Structure formats: structure tokens, C-alpha cells
């Protein structure tokens, strides 16, 4: 059955939640547009503009992730929480992300990528929970041209780090209640912005909406660009997988399904087992343990370093490739965590007043900063990017939700236990994280394919 024939029987399918038949469909057929539409029509910045709008979601999530660090002292004092109780509080955002991950795949499948982002934004404004922005990297991967997909896909993690840094910065000046209110601002901007960007062309093609699919792709590539080759590639991919094909558990025995799913889940689990969320959520506590008096200021500095390093990764990923950055990143994290672990082990056995103690405190902080830099260069942005690239289109929603659920499950475990483990033994905690990073080096070396310079259709065909 041809793509066109498939589209003829698609009337029973739901239209996108945010209807795409608006300004950009008109723009592809008319010689002039008014206002901002004219600017987009005459330029090649459409994809970047779309990415910047949806990036507000990860910024908000990053703000949530960074909230726990600058507020721990004030919240525990004002509400009388123990370390265990605050650890439970700090891990709740990950529980919310798990709830969102369960539903996000099917939501994105039936109402579109934009619609799922809208649905995800509303609970944030109400209460910060029941949210997973897992479809942001999927949307970016599906709209980005091949030569920019790595860099634009990494914007998701860059936005998260910006959100974390903003939480650290604002936490220096406002109390924890005001900081919580400020967390809703990115989503308040995101919701109206979603009405001005096109739906994912690949999702529209899968739904049989041929006219909308071609119009969306045209505006994303520029109205003077010949999109015929890409249109045919997407049509062939959709026709080969079958828009309504249902993947059963028995089908997972085929390599084209189990291998990319295994790679995606493995990377996202190892990303969390590296302990990065424990470091970021409770960085003030770690700096206090290292003997740093202005721990909140040091935490903001850490957030700033993370933003810069992630920005470098965003620039590098389409030049060096995904796989090499993952190996360099996980190796760098292993070395940094070893330095931190040894520093804390020695500090525990010497006097607090000694010169060596002060030196080791500085070394521990340098190790933590090195760990965050190494994470930001690869293990932070790239697992989400690779997951959005390698999952076959007909299992992307279900498999993506499964991988995301696994990621946030382990994120919850790490954030729940990090504070308690740090009280038990800082050196022992960082040793455990180091071992997980070594496992990540081996996993990437053995199983993760290079996706740089390949279309999404080429990547998926390679698993057959």
C-alpha cells in the first residue's frame, strides 16, 4: 500500500491537538505573509526558532532539579525535616517524571509532539509534578536537518542545565517559597509559543496527513528549499513500518527492535547511576562537607560551569560524533570521581585544622567540578539524543516511554539515597558512582553505534 493510499483511510485518526493547518500552511502557497511569519518564511531559522520555544520545557525541568540544593538548609530548618525526609522531598520531582513517562509515549502518539508538550506543561504550572519532557528530544530530532540534528538535539540538555543554574542563582537572593513560584514562568511562556511552531513532519506522515506533513517540512527547511528527496525518504520509511503496525512483545526478539531499545535504556540508566543527580541536587551539602563556607555561591559556580560545558558539547556533537564524546565523558567522570573519593577518604582520617585537610577540600571541589564538566560533555546530552535517533518509528512512543521511565526510576533512587549515603560515607558514595562510570565506558565501547551524519531513516534501516 502506498503512502498516499494510506493517507486516504486516515479520517478516523485524530487531528493534532494543536492544529497545524495555520499560518505556515498558507505560507507555503502564498508569496507574502504578515508580521513574524514573513521573517520565518524568508529565512532558514525556522528549526532553530522551534527548538528555542520547546527548550523552555527542559529549562523548567532543570529549575526543578536545581531547586533542592540552595533550599535545603532553609526548608529543613523551617519545616523541621530530617535528612531522610528532605531526601524524600528532593526525589519527588523524579517520581513525577516517572508518572509522566508512563503516559507520555501514547499521548505523543495520538495527539502529536506539540500536543504532548502542552499537556506536560499544564501540571507543571499547577504543581510541578506528573511531567516528563521526554518528547522534547524526539520532537527536535524529527524536525532537525541531518547536519544539525546533534547540536539541536543537545539543546534539550543545555536547557536543563540553564534551568539548574537559574535555580542556583535565584536561590542566593529569594527564599524557597518565592523560588517555587518562579519555577512556573518558563511553562507560562512555552504554552503560547507552541501555537506558533509546526508539528513534527514525521509524526504527521505516520498519521497519513500528507498535506500537513509536506507543509510542515517545507517551513522547517525554508520555502526556497527543495524537500522532494527528504519527503520521499520519510514516505518510504513510514510505508515500510506501517502506520498502524502494532509491535508485540514477541516481536522484540528481532534485532531491529531489541538492540536500539537495549542501547537506549542502558545509556539512560547509566546516566543516572553515575550519581550526577545526587551531586546536583545536594551540591551545597557536598561543598559543606568539603569545607567550603560559601556553599551556595560555589553551587552557582558549578551550575555555570555545567552550562558552559554543555554548550561546548552542543557545538562538538556534530563535528566529533556521539560515540567518542560518550567515551571521553564517562572516562573523565571516572577519573574525577576517583579524585573526589580519595580526597574524602583521606580527609576522614586527619585533623580538620591541618593544612592537608584544606588542600584536600580544594581537590575534592575540583574533582566535583571535573565530574560535572565531563558529564556535560557527553553523558548528559547525548543519551537523550541517541534515544531519539535510534528507536524505530513504530515503537518510538512505547519504547521511548519505557526508556524514560527507567531513567527517572533510577534518578529517583539516586536522589532519594544520595543525601543518606553522603552522611554514611562521602568517599564510599563517590566510589560507587565511579564504578558505574567505568561500566558506562565499557557499555558505550561495546554497544553504542555512531549516528553522526546519518538520516533517521538510515539509522533505523541499519538495525534490520
XYZ file of C-alpha atoms in Angstrom:
464
model
C 0.000 0.000 0.000
C 1.373 3.397 -0.945
C 1.725 6.335 1.377
C -0.989 8.212 -0.491
C -3.366 5.275 -0.212
C -2.680 5.040 3.494
C -3.469 8.701 3.930
C -6.867 8.247 2.303
C -8.113 5.989 5.097
C -6.798 8.178 7.891
C -10.029 10.068 8.503
C -10.707 8.060 11.628
C -7.430 9.210 13.138
C -7.318 12.172 15.467
C -6.093 15.548 14.269
C -3.120 17.105 16.067
C -4.019 18.611 19.431
C -2.585 21.938 18.272
C -3.918 22.072 14.712
C -1.140 22.535 12.188
C -3.240 23.937 9.359
C -2.479 27.534 10.194
C -0.002 30.225 9.176
C 2.772 28.013 7.804
C 0.435 26.019 5.537
C -0.675 29.285 3.999
C 2.937 30.433 3.776
C 3.946 27.552 1.524
C 1.397 28.623 -1.103
C 1.415 32.391 -0.944
C 4.010 34.900 -1.974
C 3.739 37.065 1.108
C 2.958 36.794 4.776
C 2.450 39.329 7.506
C 4.499 40.043 10.631
C 6.756 37.355 12.082
C 5.612 34.767 9.563
C 7.293 36.790 6.797
C 10.587 36.760 8.695
C 10.490 32.986 9.131
C 9.397 32.373 5.548
C 12.313 34.323 4.115
C 14.984 32.753 6.301
C 16.401 29.403 7.329
C 15.950 29.852 11.081
C 12.641 28.025 11.391
C 14.117 24.925 13.044
C 16.171 26.976 15.491
C 13.125 29.065 16.412
C 11.086 25.914 17.071
C 13.872 24.417 19.181
C 14.182 27.578 21.272
C 10.456 27.522 22.024
C 10.272 23.878 23.087
C 13.530 24.299 25.051
C 11.540 26.251 27.637
C 10.237 22.903 28.878
C 13.660 21.492 29.801
C 14.613 24.852 31.328
C 11.673 24.479 33.693
C 12.628 20.903 34.489
C 16.205 21.952 35.157
C 14.884 24.618 37.506
C 13.034 21.870 39.360
C 16.182 19.735 39.531
C 18.270 22.579 40.888
C 15.667 23.664 43.437
C 16.713 21.205 46.152
C 20.304 22.376 46.527
C 20.008 26.065 47.559
C 16.849 25.489 49.609
C 17.890 22.511 51.753
C 19.063 24.460 54.811
C 16.046 26.796 54.881
C 13.427 24.119 54.244
C 14.801 21.650 56.773
C 15.038 24.396 59.405
C 11.622 25.939 58.779
C 9.702 22.688 58.366
C 11.776 20.635 60.796
C 12.675 17.914 58.298
C 15.264 15.214 58.914
C 17.867 14.290 56.283
C 15.767 11.286 55.231
C 12.593 13.378 54.953
C 14.310 16.043 52.882
C 15.821 13.351 50.650
C 12.293 12.079 50.005
C 11.170 15.636 49.194
C 14.136 16.172 46.870
C 13.338 12.972 44.969
C 9.654 13.748 44.382
C 10.238 15.537 41.066
C 11.643 12.268 39.725
C 8.506 10.434 40.871
C 6.503 12.998 38.909
C 8.731 12.415 35.898
C 8.123 8.650 36.160
C 4.354 9.214 36.161
C 4.723 11.419 33.105
C 6.954 8.900 31.346
C 4.308 6.174 31.612
C 1.759 8.233 29.711
C 3.944 10.472 27.551
C 4.565 7.937 24.784
C 0.941 7.224 23.987
C -0.039 10.866 24.424
C 2.592 11.914 21.890
C 1.482 9.122 19.558
C -2.162 10.125 19.373
C -2.214 13.904 19.755
C 1.215 14.790 18.372
C 4.516 16.046 19.755
C 3.282 19.608 20.285
C 0.117 18.444 21.981
C 2.065 16.263 24.398
C 4.255 19.232 25.327
C 1.139 21.284 26.049
C -0.326 18.516 28.218
C 3.021 18.240 30.029
C 3.233 21.968 30.727
C -0.135 22.275 32.476
C 0.645 20.057 35.522
C 3.890 21.989 35.961
C 2.006 25.206 36.423
C -0.437 23.528 38.803
C 2.047 21.630 40.908
C 5.394 20.762 39.174
C 4.582 17.052 39.112
C 3.150 14.486 36.640
C 5.571 15.725 33.978
C 8.106 14.268 31.592
C 9.642 16.327 28.795
C 10.894 13.157 27.111
C 9.196 14.202 23.863
C 11.282 17.347 23.556
C 14.324 15.437 22.208
C 12.039 13.329 19.993
C 10.420 16.449 18.522
C 13.797 18.114 17.955
C 15.280 15.002 16.317
C 12.285 14.708 13.989
C 12.333 18.337 12.823
C 16.101 18.923 12.616
C 18.041 18.536 9.353
C 20.667 15.785 9.362
C 23.689 18.114 9.671
C 22.247 19.989 12.679
C 20.438 17.176 14.488
C 23.182 16.517 17.030
C 23.665 20.124 18.049
C 19.980 20.978 18.129
C 19.178 17.717 19.924
C 21.698 18.622 22.617
C 19.813 21.870 23.257
C 17.453 19.791 25.400
C 20.180 19.078 27.967
C 21.635 22.579 27.591
C 18.240 23.975 28.552
C 18.085 21.685 31.590
C 21.469 22.985 32.758
C 20.341 26.585 32.260
C 17.314 25.835 34.429
C 19.524 24.324 37.132
C 21.845 27.341 37.052
C 18.901 29.745 37.318
C 17.621 27.878 40.374
C 21.071 28.079 41.971
C 21.380 31.807 41.136
C 17.922 32.874 42.278
C 18.327 30.731 45.398
C 21.002 33.179 46.535
C 18.504 36.050 46.648
C 14.974 34.739 47.314
C 13.522 32.327 49.854
C 12.387 28.840 48.972
C 8.691 29.749 48.674
C 9.294 32.536 46.151
C 11.740 30.296 44.269
C 8.996 27.682 43.894
C 6.639 30.257 42.346
C 9.317 31.408 39.897
C 9.546 27.827 38.633
C 6.319 28.145 36.652
C 7.492 31.032 34.458
C 9.135 29.010 31.627
C 5.965 26.990 31.055
C 3.826 30.124 31.073
C 5.873 31.254 28.055
C 6.033 27.777 26.487
C 2.270 27.269 26.170
C 1.513 30.232 23.862
C 4.752 29.596 21.960
C 3.544 26.112 20.957
C 0.801 27.655 18.832
C 3.396 29.201 16.509
C 5.518 26.166 15.637
C 4.743 23.285 13.253
C 4.027 19.722 14.290
C 6.682 17.058 13.695
C 6.561 16.196 9.958
C 7.413 12.557 10.622
C 4.509 12.211 13.034
C 2.175 13.848 10.503
C 3.417 11.437 7.831
C 2.802 8.488 10.125
C -0.737 9.725 10.757
C -1.366 9.893 6.997
C -1.723 13.703 6.922
C 0.130 14.161 3.658
C -0.642 17.819 3.030
C 0.194 18.861 6.583
C 3.365 16.726 6.536
C 4.756 18.381 3.407
C 3.801 21.879 4.586
C 5.455 21.321 7.970
C 8.660 20.026 6.378
C 8.720 22.918 3.904
C 8.547 25.596 6.590
C 11.205 23.840 8.664
C 13.638 23.618 5.749
C 12.817 27.032 4.238
C 10.381 27.890 1.468
C 13.100 28.073 -1.166
C 14.457 24.590 -0.327
C 13.767 21.523 -2.454
C 12.393 18.967 0.014
C 11.421 16.279 -2.505
C 14.242 13.884 -1.568
C 13.530 14.106 2.159
C 9.788 13.784 1.545
C 10.339 10.548 -0.381
C 12.681 9.155 2.295
C 10.137 9.800 5.046
C 7.330 8.322 2.943
C 9.326 5.160 2.272
C 10.165 4.828 5.969
C 6.541 5.234 7.006
C 5.325 2.834 4.338
C 7.870 0.172 5.355
C 6.998 0.263 9.050
C 3.272 0.590 8.623
C 1.480 3.479 10.278
C -0.842 1.208 12.229
C 1.571 -1.629 12.855
C 1.444 -2.869 16.434
C 4.625 -4.270 17.944
C 4.015 -7.190 20.283
C 6.400 -8.416 22.953
C 7.196 -11.381 20.742
C 8.465 -9.008 18.044
C 11.165 -7.722 20.384
C 13.214 -10.826 19.562
C 14.113 -9.111 16.280
C 17.381 -7.189 16.457
C 15.912 -4.081 14.854
C 13.742 -3.689 17.962
C 15.613 -5.130 20.948
C 19.021 -3.715 20.103
C 18.110 0.009 19.907
C 15.823 -0.402 22.914
C 18.649 -2.021 24.903
C 21.072 0.743 23.919
C 18.602 3.498 24.803
C 17.632 2.035 28.177
C 21.234 1.156 29.026
C 22.517 4.668 28.343
C 19.726 6.372 30.273
C 20.142 4.087 33.307
C 23.922 4.529 33.367
C 23.443 8.289 33.039
C 21.672 8.270 36.401
C 23.838 5.632 38.110
C 26.811 7.954 37.570
C 25.343 9.855 40.523
C 25.076 13.193 38.753
C 21.618 13.933 40.149
C 22.878 13.243 43.643
C 25.692 15.742 43.059
C 23.446 18.415 41.515
C 20.523 18.044 43.935
C 22.729 18.197 47.026
C 25.790 20.105 45.818
C 25.547 22.556 48.728
C 25.803 19.660 51.178
C 28.791 18.242 49.280
C 30.581 21.593 49.310
C 29.844 21.976 53.024
C 31.348 18.523 53.609
C 34.401 19.611 51.627
C 34.831 22.590 53.950
C 33.599 25.342 51.596
C 31.940 28.093 53.651
C 30.021 29.841 50.830
C 28.483 26.623 49.568
C 25.542 28.244 47.737
C 27.865 30.547 45.810
C 30.057 27.561 44.939
C 26.924 25.709 43.818
C 26.013 28.548 41.440
C 29.546 28.421 40.055
C 29.051 24.700 39.467
C 25.824 25.397 37.604
C 27.541 27.988 35.422
C 30.358 25.579 34.591
C 27.781 22.946 33.634
C 26.040 25.330 31.230
C 29.329 26.251 29.535
C 30.433 22.607 29.216
C 27.055 21.545 27.796
C 27.254 24.412 25.323
C 30.645 23.091 24.182
C 29.122 19.612 23.756
C 26.294 21.094 21.686
C 28.913 22.587 19.358
C 31.071 19.428 19.229
C 28.486 16.688 18.805
C 28.019 17.135 15.041
C 31.774 17.510 14.498
C 33.346 14.720 16.564
C 30.420 12.310 16.771
C 28.262 10.934 19.585
C 30.215 7.806 20.478
C 33.625 9.386 21.085
C 32.093 12.101 23.269
C 30.344 9.448 25.369
C 33.600 7.550 25.904
C 35.568 10.711 26.756
C 32.768 11.852 29.068
C 32.383 8.644 31.056
C 36.170 8.231 31.312
C 36.547 11.784 32.584
C 33.793 11.199 35.137
C 35.534 8.043 36.367
C 38.821 9.880 36.932
C 37.134 12.862 38.591
C 35.091 10.678 40.923
C 38.215 8.735 41.885
C 39.872 12.024 42.886
C 36.833 13.044 44.968
C 36.558 9.640 46.658
C 40.243 9.517 47.636
C 40.086 13.099 48.935
C 37.143 12.342 51.216
C 38.653 9.070 52.457
C 41.876 10.842 53.490
C 40.008 13.818 54.985
C 38.116 11.462 57.299
C 41.371 10.309 58.874
C 43.116 13.641 59.539
C 42.502 16.720 61.679
C 40.144 19.427 60.431
C 42.719 22.085 61.348
C 45.582 20.680 59.299
C 46.874 22.248 56.088
C 46.428 18.927 54.291
C 42.721 18.969 55.168
C 42.305 22.346 53.444
C 44.228 21.148 50.387
C 42.114 18.009 50.148
C 38.960 20.122 50.393
C 40.063 22.105 47.347
C 40.965 18.893 45.498
C 37.521 17.427 46.277
C 35.789 20.517 44.894
C 37.956 20.423 41.765
C 37.023 16.757 41.348
C 33.283 17.520 41.643
C 33.601 20.314 39.083
C 35.568 17.984 36.797
C 32.887 15.331 37.128
C 30.153 17.804 36.144
C 32.197 19.090 33.178
C 32.845 15.535 31.944
C 29.160 14.634 32.371
C 28.074 17.714 30.438
C 30.369 16.874 27.513
C 28.659 13.579 26.759
C 26.683 11.558 29.293
C 24.373 14.499 29.933
C 23.051 15.461 26.484
C 23.903 12.503 24.254
C 21.869 9.591 25.738
C 18.643 11.534 25.124
C 19.817 12.452 21.640
C 20.741 8.884 20.721
C 17.473 7.522 22.100
C 15.515 9.912 19.876
C 17.627 8.886 16.858
C 17.815 5.096 17.072
C 14.318 3.997 18.109
C 12.245 2.737 15.123
C 9.268 4.963 14.388
C 6.671 2.262 15.087
C 7.966 1.590 18.612
C 9.288 5.078 19.384
C 6.397 6.072 21.649
C 6.189 2.851 23.678
C 9.957 2.244 23.777
C 10.685 5.896 24.469
C 8.316 5.869 27.434
C 9.906 2.657 28.736
C 13.438 4.050 28.464
C 12.406 7.341 30.049
C 10.618 5.548 32.874
C 13.785 3.543 33.569
C 15.825 6.745 33.575
C 13.621 8.523 36.096
C 13.220 5.422 38.240
C 16.981 5.314 38.744
C 17.107 9.106 39.085
C 14.614 8.791 41.937
C 16.661 6.040 43.584
C 19.863 8.122 43.320
C 18.315 11.350 44.628
C 16.489 9.506 47.404
C 19.632 7.794 48.648
C 22.364 10.360 47.844
C 21.950 12.507 50.959
C 21.745 9.444 53.201
C 24.785 7.850 51.547
C 26.796 11.081 51.845
C 26.077 11.093 55.585
C 27.180 7.460 55.729
C 30.434 7.931 53.795
C 31.219 10.610 51.234
C 34.221 8.650 49.965
C 32.223 5.438 49.697
C 29.397 7.198 47.840
C 31.707 8.621 45.185
C 33.455 5.272 44.822
C 30.155 3.618 43.936
C 29.435 6.336 41.370
C 32.933 5.869 39.921
C 32.363 2.150 39.368
C 29.141 2.917 37.481
C 31.022 5.332 35.209
C 33.577 2.623 34.413
C 30.690 0.329 33.463
C 29.414 3.135 31.192
C 32.777 3.266 29.373
C 32.557 -0.458 28.648
C 28.888 -0.284 27.588
C 29.461 2.555 25.127
C 32.564 0.894 23.683
C 30.747 -2.391 23.077
C 27.207 -1.448 22.078
C 26.556 2.186 21.177
C 26.555 2.890 17.413
C 27.681 6.156 15.818
C 24.716 8.106 14.413
C 26.524 11.225 13.221
C 25.941 12.102 9.565
C 23.096 9.621 9.035
C 19.408 10.311 8.499
C 16.897 8.862 10.941
C 15.730 6.510 8.208
C 19.308 5.279 7.559
C 19.853 4.678 11.276
C 16.704 2.603 11.584
C 17.491 0.586 8.453
C 20.919 -0.278 9.889
C 19.292 -2.326 12.668
C 17.466 -4.643 10.263
